[in-house]
Short mmCIF file of C-alpha atoms in Angstrom, two decimals:
data_model
loop_
_atom_site.label_atom_id
_atom_site.label_comp_id
_atom_site.label_asym_id
_atom_site.label_seq_id
_atom_site.Cartn_x
_atom_site.Cartn_y
_atom_site.Cartn_z
CA MET A 1 78.70 139.29 94.36
CA THR A 2 79.03 137.96 98.33
CA VAL A 3 82.44 136.54 99.53
CA PHE A 4 80.32 133.21 99.63
CA ALA A 5 79.08 133.38 96.11
CA ASN A 6 82.67 133.87 94.92
CA HIS A 7 84.47 131.31 96.77
CA LEU A 8 81.65 128.92 95.53
CA SER A 9 82.74 130.05 91.98
CA SER A 10 86.05 129.56 92.29
CA ARG A 11 85.88 126.49 93.66
CA LYS A 12 83.47 124.89 91.05
CA VAL A 13 86.50 125.97 88.24
CA GLN A 14 88.91 124.09 90.49
CA GLU A 15 86.54 121.10 90.77
CA THR A 16 86.44 121.22 87.05
CA ASP A 17 90.01 121.15 86.70
CA ALA A 18 90.69 118.24 89.60
CA ALA A 19 88.20 115.84 87.18
CA ALA A 20 90.00 116.75 84.29
CA LEU A 21 93.27 115.98 86.08
CA ILE A 22 91.94 112.80 87.10
CA ALA A 23 91.18 111.90 83.36
CA ALA A 24 94.98 112.83 82.39
CA LEU A 25 96.56 110.71 85.49
CA SER A 26 94.41 107.87 84.23
CA LEU A 27 95.75 108.08 81.29
CA LEU A 28 99.61 108.35 82.34
CA ALA A 29 99.05 105.36 84.53
CA ALA A 30 98.07 103.02 82.13
CA LYS A 31 101.49 103.92 80.65
CA GLU A 32 103.47 103.34 83.58
CA VAL A 33 103.93 106.92 84.64
CA GLN A 34 103.95 106.98 88.72
CA ILE A 35 102.52 110.57 89.90
CA SER A 36 102.86 112.23 93.01
CA PHE A 37 102.73 115.26 94.42
CA PHE A 38 105.34 116.67 96.72
CA GLY A 39 106.09 112.98 97.64
CA GLN A 40 102.89 111.71 98.52
CA ARG A 41 101.22 109.70 96.14
CA VAL A 42 97.94 110.99 94.29
CA ALA A 43 94.28 109.45 95.00
CA LEU A 44 92.33 109.79 91.84
CA SER A 45 89.96 111.97 94.19
CA VAL A 46 88.77 115.63 93.57
CA ALA A 47 88.84 116.56 97.28
CA GLN A 48 92.21 115.21 98.09
CA ILE A 49 93.38 116.56 94.79
CA LEU A 50 92.38 120.36 95.75
CA ALA A 51 93.44 119.57 99.38
CA LEU A 52 97.02 118.79 98.09
CA HIS A 53 97.10 121.65 95.83
CA ASP A 54 95.67 124.10 98.63
CA MET A 55 98.10 122.73 101.32
CA HIS A 56 101.07 123.50 99.19
CA GLY A 57 99.99 126.58 96.91
CA VAL A 58 99.65 125.14 93.67
CA ALA A 59 97.40 126.08 90.90
CA ILE A 60 95.46 123.40 89.92
CA ALA A 61 95.17 124.85 86.31
CA ASP A 62 98.51 124.70 86.01
CA THR A 63 99.27 120.85 87.19
CA LEU A 64 96.40 120.28 84.86
CA LYS A 65 98.23 121.90 81.83
CA LEU A 66 101.38 119.78 82.67
CA ALA A 67 99.63 116.56 82.90
CA GLN A 68 97.82 116.96 79.84
CA ALA A 69 100.88 117.80 78.00
CA LEU A 70 102.62 114.71 79.38
CA VAL A 71 99.91 112.51 77.95
CA GLU A 72 100.34 114.40 74.67
CA SER A 73 104.27 113.69 75.17
CA GLY A 74 103.24 109.77 74.82
CA ILE A 75 105.89 109.47 77.80
CA SER A 76 106.08 105.97 79.56
CA THR A 77 107.79 104.06 82.28
CA ALA A 78 108.06 107.37 84.67
CA ARG A 79 107.75 108.77 87.99
CA ILE A 80 106.91 112.29 88.23
CA ASP A 81 106.37 114.63 91.07
CA LEU A 82 103.94 116.97 89.52
CA GLY A 83 103.98 119.47 92.35
CA GLN A 84 107.71 119.87 92.07
CA ALA A 85 107.35 120.06 88.63
CA VAL A 86 105.31 122.97 88.54
CA LYS A 87 107.25 124.78 91.05
CA ALA A 88 110.19 124.37 89.07
CA GLY A 89 108.65 125.39 85.95
CA LYS A 90 109.34 121.88 84.17
CA THR A 91 107.52 121.17 80.95
CA ALA A 92 106.79 117.59 79.26
CA ALA A 93 109.82 118.09 77.39
CA ASP A 94 111.88 117.90 80.42
CA PHE A 95 111.10 114.49 81.33
CA LYS A 96 112.02 110.87 79.70
CA ALA A 97 111.09 107.38 79.87
CA GLY A 98 112.92 105.01 82.23
CA VAL A 99 113.32 101.42 82.21
CA ALA A 100 111.18 99.12 84.20
CA PRO A 101 111.90 95.33 83.45
CA ALA A 102 108.78 93.14 84.21
CA THR A 103 110.08 91.09 87.44
CA ASP A 104 108.70 88.31 89.13
CA VAL A 105 107.91 88.98 92.57
CA VAL A 106 107.17 86.62 95.47
CA LEU A 107 105.80 87.14 99.06
CA TYR A 108 107.34 84.62 101.66
CA GLY A 109 104.80 85.12 104.69
CA PHE A 110 101.69 86.65 104.76
CA GLY A 111 101.21 88.82 107.95
CA ARG A 112 101.11 92.23 108.64
CA ILE A 113 104.05 93.73 106.42
CA GLY A 114 103.08 90.71 103.57
CA ARG A 115 99.65 91.79 103.27
CA ILE A 116 100.42 95.64 103.02
CA LEU A 117 103.23 94.75 100.56
CA ALA A 118 100.36 92.82 98.51
CA ARG A 119 98.07 95.70 99.01
CA LEU A 120 100.20 98.31 97.57
CA LEU A 121 101.31 96.17 94.71
CA MET A 122 98.01 95.27 93.70
CA SER A 123 96.68 98.65 93.98
CA ARG A 124 98.81 99.61 90.89
CA PRO A 125 97.23 99.91 87.37
CA ALA A 126 97.71 96.60 85.39
CA SER A 127 100.83 96.76 83.50
CA GLU A 128 102.97 94.28 81.61
CA THR A 129 106.23 95.91 82.95
CA GLY A 130 107.93 96.67 86.89
CA LEU A 131 107.26 94.67 89.52
CA GLN A 132 104.98 91.61 89.14
CA LEU A 133 103.45 89.66 92.24
CA LYS A 134 103.44 85.67 90.99
CA ALA A 135 102.93 84.39 94.63
CA ILE A 136 102.67 84.13 98.16
CA VAL A 137 103.98 81.30 100.33
CA VAL A 138 102.73 80.54 103.58
CA ARG A 139 102.92 77.36 105.70
CA PRO A 140 100.62 74.38 105.21
CA ALA A 141 97.16 74.90 106.89
CA GLY A 142 94.14 73.20 106.74
CA GLU A 143 90.88 73.35 104.94
CA GLY A 144 89.45 77.07 104.53
CA ASP A 145 92.89 78.70 104.64
CA LEU A 146 92.54 80.02 101.24
CA ALA A 147 89.42 81.93 102.12
CA LYS A 148 90.68 82.91 105.43
CA ARG A 149 94.30 84.50 103.59
CA ALA A 150 91.63 86.37 101.06
CA SER A 151 89.71 87.89 103.60
CA LEU A 152 92.77 89.17 105.83
CA LEU A 153 93.89 90.94 102.52
CA GLU A 154 90.66 92.56 101.67
CA ARG A 155 89.78 93.43 105.44
CA ASP A 156 91.92 95.15 107.97
CA SER A 157 91.32 96.43 111.40
CA VAL A 158 93.99 99.17 111.12
CA HIS A 159 94.00 100.19 107.70
CA GLY A 160 90.44 99.49 106.40
CA TRP A 161 89.26 97.80 103.34
CA PHE A 162 91.32 96.57 100.41
CA ASP A 163 90.89 99.36 97.62
CA GLY A 164 89.49 97.00 94.81
CA SER A 165 88.03 93.41 94.27
CA VAL A 166 89.58 90.55 96.05
CA SER A 167 87.98 87.07 95.35
CA VAL A 168 89.11 83.21 95.94
CA ASP A 169 90.18 80.75 93.09
CA GLU A 170 90.01 77.97 94.20
CA ALA A 171 90.32 75.54 91.32
CA ASN A 172 93.91 77.04 91.01
CA ASN A 173 94.58 77.76 94.38
CA GLY A 174 94.97 81.42 94.16
CA ILE A 175 93.63 84.80 95.21
CA ILE A 176 92.27 87.46 92.45
CA ALA A 177 93.22 90.92 93.57
CA ASN A 178 91.83 93.86 91.23
CA GLY A 179 91.41 91.19 88.43
CA ARG A 180 95.22 89.86 89.01
CA PHE A 181 95.77 86.15 89.59
CA ILE A 182 97.83 85.64 92.72
CA GLN A 183 99.63 82.04 93.08
CA MET A 184 99.03 80.61 96.79
CA ILE A 185 101.74 78.28 97.36
CA TYR A 186 101.70 76.30 100.64
CA ALA A 187 105.48 75.06 102.05
CA ALA A 188 107.38 74.57 105.25
CA ASP A 189 110.86 75.69 103.75
CA PRO A 190 112.10 77.28 100.75
CA SER A 191 113.62 73.93 99.54
CA GLU A 192 110.19 72.53 98.70
CA VAL A 193 109.41 75.06 96.06
CA ASP A 194 109.89 75.00 92.45
CA TYR A 195 108.49 78.42 91.34
CA THR A 196 109.18 77.39 87.55
CA ALA A 197 106.52 75.28 87.94
CA TYR A 198 104.17 78.13 88.30
CA GLY A 199 105.70 79.95 85.56
CA ILE A 200 107.77 81.83 87.85
CA ASN A 201 111.27 82.66 86.69
CA ASN A 202 114.13 85.07 88.14
CA ALA A 203 111.94 86.16 91.16
CA ILE A 204 112.87 88.45 93.66
CA VAL A 205 111.44 86.81 97.16
CA ILE A 206 110.30 89.05 99.71
CA ASP A 207 111.20 86.75 103.23
CA ASN A 208 108.45 88.44 105.39
CA THR A 209 109.05 85.72 108.05
CA GLY A 210 111.99 86.77 109.84
CA LYS A 211 112.85 82.89 110.39
CA TRP A 212 116.22 83.90 108.53
CA LYS A 213 118.11 86.46 108.76
CA ASP A 214 121.76 85.50 107.69
CA GLU A 215 123.30 84.86 104.05
CA ALA A 216 123.22 81.11 105.14
CA GLY A 217 119.69 80.81 106.12
CA LEU A 218 118.37 83.30 103.55
CA GLY A 219 120.27 81.47 100.89
CA LYS A 220 117.82 78.65 101.15
CA HIS A 221 115.58 81.06 98.64
CA LEU A 222 118.22 81.02 95.93
CA ALA A 223 118.64 77.42 96.18
CA SER A 224 114.92 77.39 94.78
CA LYS A 225 114.29 77.40 91.17
CA GLY A 226 112.98 80.30 89.78
CA VAL A 227 114.73 82.68 92.33
CA ALA A 228 117.33 85.37 91.54
CA LYS A 229 117.15 87.47 94.43
CA VAL A 230 115.92 87.66 98.16
CA LEU A 231 114.95 90.69 100.06
CA LEU A 232 114.55 90.69 103.88
CA THR A 233 111.96 92.51 105.76
CA ALA A 234 113.94 92.43 109.13
CA PRO A 235 117.29 93.59 110.30
CA ALA A 236 120.09 91.10 108.88
CA LYS A 237 122.81 89.70 110.44
CA GLY A 238 126.48 88.87 109.21
CA GLU A 239 127.49 90.41 106.30
CA VAL A 240 123.73 90.98 104.40
CA LYS A 241 123.52 94.79 104.22
CA ASN A 242 120.95 96.50 105.50
CA ILE A 243 119.26 99.07 103.43
CA VAL A 244 117.38 102.14 103.99
CA TYR A 245 116.11 103.78 100.53
CA GLY A 246 117.19 107.00 100.39
CA VAL A 247 120.13 106.88 102.29
CA ASN A 248 122.20 103.91 100.74
CA HIS A 249 120.27 101.81 98.56
CA GLN A 250 122.98 102.74 95.86
CA THR A 251 125.27 100.23 97.77
CA ILE A 252 123.13 97.20 96.65
CA GLY A 253 125.00 96.72 93.13
CA ASP A 254 124.97 92.99 92.26
CA ASP A 255 124.04 91.83 95.89
CA THR A 256 121.64 88.67 95.76
CA ILE A 257 120.39 88.80 99.50
CA VAL A 258 120.07 92.36 101.32
CA SER A 259 117.71 93.39 103.65
CA ALA A 260 115.35 96.41 104.16
CA ALA A 261 116.12 96.99 107.78
CA SER A 262 113.75 97.36 110.51
CA CYS A 263 111.05 99.80 110.25
CA THR A 264 112.59 101.97 113.21
CA THR A 265 115.60 101.97 111.29
CA ASN A 266 114.01 103.20 108.20
CA ALA A 267 112.39 106.01 110.11
CA ILE A 268 114.87 107.15 112.00
CA THR A 269 117.79 107.11 109.30
CA PRO A 270 116.82 109.75 106.59
CA THR A 271 116.40 112.05 109.42
CA LEU A 272 119.82 111.51 111.45
CA LYS A 273 121.58 111.43 107.81
CA VAL A 274 119.90 115.03 107.27
CA LEU A 275 120.92 116.04 110.64
CA HIS A 276 124.34 114.62 110.69
CA ASP A 277 125.15 116.13 107.30
CA GLU A 278 124.33 119.78 108.51
CA TYR A 279 125.16 119.66 112.29
CA GLY A 280 127.68 116.77 112.91
CA ILE A 281 126.14 114.21 115.22
CA ILE A 282 128.79 113.26 118.13
CA ASN A 283 126.50 110.86 119.96
CA GLY A 284 122.92 110.20 121.10
CA HIS A 285 120.14 108.17 122.34
CA MET A 286 117.20 106.57 120.50
CA GLU A 287 113.88 105.66 122.75
CA THR A 288 110.94 103.88 120.44
CA VAL A 289 107.70 103.97 121.81
CA HIS A 290 106.47 101.31 119.51
CA ALA A 291 102.95 100.02 118.69
CA PHE A 292 102.62 96.38 120.02
CA THR A 293 103.14 93.73 117.53
CA ASN A 294 102.25 89.99 116.66
CA ASP A 295 105.13 88.58 118.36
CA GLN A 296 103.86 89.94 122.04
CA ASN A 297 100.97 87.88 123.88
CA LEU A 298 97.51 89.07 123.94
CA VAL A 299 97.53 87.44 127.68
CA ASP A 300 100.15 86.72 130.44
CA ASN A 301 101.95 83.66 128.86
CA HIS A 302 105.40 82.10 128.55
CA HIS A 303 107.57 83.82 125.75
CA LYS A 304 111.11 83.22 125.06
CA ALA A 305 112.03 86.93 125.48
CA ASP A 306 112.21 88.84 128.57
CA ARG A 307 108.42 90.75 129.55
CA ARG A 308 107.17 90.04 125.88
CA GLY A 309 105.04 87.36 127.54
CA ARG A 310 103.26 89.79 129.45
CA ALA A 311 99.52 91.20 127.88
CA ALA A 312 100.36 93.45 124.89
CA PRO A 313 96.67 95.15 125.47
CA LEU A 314 97.46 96.06 128.92
CA ASN A 315 100.73 97.00 129.64
CA MET A 316 103.63 99.31 128.54
CA VAL A 317 106.35 96.55 127.80
CA MET A 318 110.18 97.56 127.83
CA THR A 319 112.36 95.88 125.38
CA SER A 320 115.48 96.18 123.40
CA THR A 321 115.69 97.52 119.69
CA GLY A 322 118.90 97.06 117.38
CA ALA A 323 117.67 100.15 115.35
CA ALA A 324 120.24 102.64 116.63
CA SER A 325 123.05 100.15 115.91
CA ALA A 326 121.62 99.26 112.34
CA VAL A 327 121.63 102.81 111.51
CA ALA A 328 125.51 102.28 111.49
CA LYS A 329 124.61 100.26 108.51
CA ALA A 330 123.70 102.69 106.51
CA ILE A 331 125.56 105.86 107.71
CA PRO A 332 129.04 104.37 108.83
CA GLU A 333 129.88 107.54 110.32
CA LEU A 334 127.70 106.84 113.11
CA LYS A 335 128.66 103.61 114.30
CA GLY A 336 129.50 103.64 117.76
CA LYS A 337 127.78 106.94 118.43
CA LEU A 338 124.02 105.85 119.04
CA SER A 339 122.55 104.08 121.85
CA GLY A 340 118.87 102.88 121.84
CA ASN A 341 115.73 101.25 123.73
CA ALA A 342 112.23 100.57 123.05
CA ILE A 343 109.14 100.36 125.02
CA ARG A 344 105.99 98.44 123.32
CA VAL A 345 102.40 100.36 123.96
CA PRO A 346 98.84 98.86 123.89
CA THR A 347 98.11 100.89 120.44
CA PRO A 348 97.93 98.58 117.22
CA ASN A 349 99.76 101.02 114.77
CA VAL A 350 102.11 104.19 114.60
CA SER A 351 104.89 104.44 116.59
CA LEU A 352 107.50 107.21 118.13
CA ALA A 353 110.96 107.87 117.94
CA ILE A 354 112.27 109.97 120.26
CA LEU A 355 116.06 111.01 119.27
CA ASN A 356 118.23 112.70 122.02
CA LEU A 357 121.08 114.41 120.18
CA ASN A 358 124.37 116.26 120.60
CA PHE A 359 125.78 118.06 117.66
CA GLU A 360 129.36 119.39 116.83
CA LYS A 361 127.57 122.42 115.70
CA ALA A 362 125.06 124.76 117.61
CA VAL A 363 121.60 124.13 116.33
CA GLY A 364 120.28 127.51 117.29
CA SER A 365 116.57 127.70 118.47
CA ALA A 366 114.14 125.03 117.79
CA GLU A 367 112.30 127.21 115.51
CA ALA A 368 115.26 127.27 113.48
CA LEU A 369 115.93 123.66 113.34
CA ASN A 370 112.11 122.71 112.58
CA ALA A 371 112.89 125.45 109.71
CA PHE A 372 115.50 123.74 108.48
CA ILE A 373 114.00 119.96 108.91
CA LYS A 374 110.69 121.53 107.15
CA GLN A 375 112.95 122.68 103.95
CA ALA A 376 114.94 119.52 103.79
CA SER A 377 111.06 117.31 103.60
CA GLN A 378 110.29 119.22 100.55
CA SER A 379 112.82 118.61 99.02
CA LEU A 380 113.24 116.31 95.98
CA GLN A 381 115.52 113.98 97.68
CA TRP A 382 113.94 113.66 100.89
CA GLN A 383 110.12 114.39 100.51
CA GLU A 384 109.42 110.48 100.04
CA GLN A 385 111.18 109.87 102.85
CA ILE A 386 110.43 112.76 105.23
CA ASP A 387 107.15 114.43 106.50
CA TYR A 388 106.69 117.39 108.66
CA SER A 389 103.43 118.27 111.05
CA ASP A 390 103.23 121.37 113.09
CA SER A 391 99.64 120.72 114.25
CA PRO A 392 99.08 121.20 117.81
CA GLU A 393 96.61 118.42 117.76
CA ALA A 394 98.74 115.93 116.37
CA VAL A 395 98.06 112.19 117.77
CA SER A 396 99.23 108.90 116.59
CA THR A 397 96.20 107.67 114.94
CA ASP A 398 96.40 110.91 112.22
CA PHE A 399 99.27 109.36 111.00
CA VAL A 400 97.75 105.68 110.00
CA GLY A 401 98.12 104.90 106.45
CA SER A 402 101.20 107.26 105.83
CA GLU A 403 103.51 106.24 103.41
CA LYS A 404 106.26 108.86 104.27
CA VAL A 405 108.41 106.38 106.54
CA ALA A 406 108.93 109.68 109.12
CA ILE A 407 106.94 112.29 110.49
CA PHE A 408 108.52 114.96 112.00
CA ASP A 409 106.78 116.92 114.76
CA ALA A 410 107.97 120.19 114.74
CA LYS A 411 105.58 121.05 117.62
CA ALA A 412 107.70 118.67 120.33
CA THR A 413 111.18 119.92 119.18
CA ILE A 414 113.61 120.75 121.79
CA ALA A 415 116.66 122.68 121.04
CA THR A 416 119.66 124.09 123.05
CA ASP A 417 122.85 125.27 121.93
CA ASN A 418 124.79 122.00 120.68
CA ARG A 419 121.41 119.57 121.85
CA ALA A 420 118.28 118.70 120.62
CA THR A 421 115.65 116.29 121.12
CA LEU A 422 113.42 115.67 118.31
CA TYR A 423 109.99 113.38 117.66
CA VAL A 424 109.48 111.44 114.91
CA TRP A 425 106.29 109.70 114.17
CA TYR A 426 105.84 106.82 111.83
CA ASP A 427 103.37 104.12 110.40
CA ASN A 428 105.31 101.01 111.48
CA GLU A 429 103.60 99.00 108.65
CA MET A 430 102.56 101.33 106.01
CA GLY A 431 105.51 103.66 106.06
CA TYR A 432 107.96 100.69 105.96
CA SER A 433 106.23 98.63 103.53
CA THR A 434 106.80 101.74 100.85
CA GLN A 435 110.41 101.97 101.83
CA VAL A 436 110.25 97.50 100.99
CA ILE A 437 108.94 98.32 97.75
CA ARG A 438 111.45 101.15 96.61
CA VAL A 439 114.27 98.70 97.37
CA THR A 440 112.75 95.94 95.39
CA GLU A 441 112.50 98.02 92.38
CA GLU A 442 116.13 98.76 92.97
CA MET A 443 116.88 95.07 93.10
CA ALA A 444 115.07 94.81 89.94
CA GLY A 445 116.94 97.12 87.95
CA ILE A 446 113.91 99.54 87.41
CA ARG A 447 114.80 103.08 86.80
CA TYR A 448 112.01 105.66 86.26
#
């Protein structure tokens, strides 16, 4: 038999196993079991499943055996990384059910982050437990607004078509996504909304507007009937905690108002935490090469902020960022040790953080530092936050849609003695939104 024939025969067996694995994963999903593979969400695609196995050197037969055993065990309400489980030699008996109380969720604001959060939530299998997206609140608008909102959820210039179906329920003023109803509520201020009138109770409001950033402003949501907690998707001011999941989410406790910080803060904080714990960061500077955002102008026009009035698609625009100082809220030991600045560039998504750091301990060579980060990115603790890229051809569009909050670019690392310059890519929309979902689950008391 030729080499070609051998490979073809082996691939056919693998594809058969992958199809059987998809069937098992579907049964697990129906019982609120979330499956990942070395930190990456598993799509129900034979090609993608086999690619993940090839990438990580795991036998599909071993994964299938464990998945089928999990189905037979009857486990529910769990989050399982099949890749890590197979690697560690785990069996179905090593896993137990968690607690995922049904929690109503309201998206206050439906811009870039709001729509991606809706996509992520509505792409999950229908369930009576866990996060339940019940409503979206937007400012009062004219005729046809509902259809436009639904269309923007369905179609996206950056992330493509929504994975499922979207339709409009004009009679009930709502959107139906993947067979589930989402109430559309029009209001100019939280005080105008009585959520209980829509059957919404003890909800977590995710404020995507950025209009209110302190406790007094965000507290308006808590004054609305049916609201229990508020999560801000922007850096907070005052005493409101800035939470980066994986770093300081354990500090949320009983807080009713918290912030999920910024996309940049979420991108750099996990990597900084890993580096600080190992080498000790003396000080450093962070420069963000950031995709332009909706608060900039398409063409030159007046803007209250300096430079942001200049045409975003035509210019690199220098601006400020609070990400460096916000890191200190998640890692107090780094307070006052980092400075930061930002440059907005003419790309619609995916940004790059450049970290120039001085350490207490020598980091050795770039190769040694890369090896350390790679090991961290493959650990159970950090695999959801940190990804690792060593491709010599990697560019920003390669990371569109990445649900990892940060992608470490090993080919760009510069290291000498106690100094290093590191490059971290991040999808400032999708990666950040996955972190927001995790913080929301923590606030809801969901324990997979």
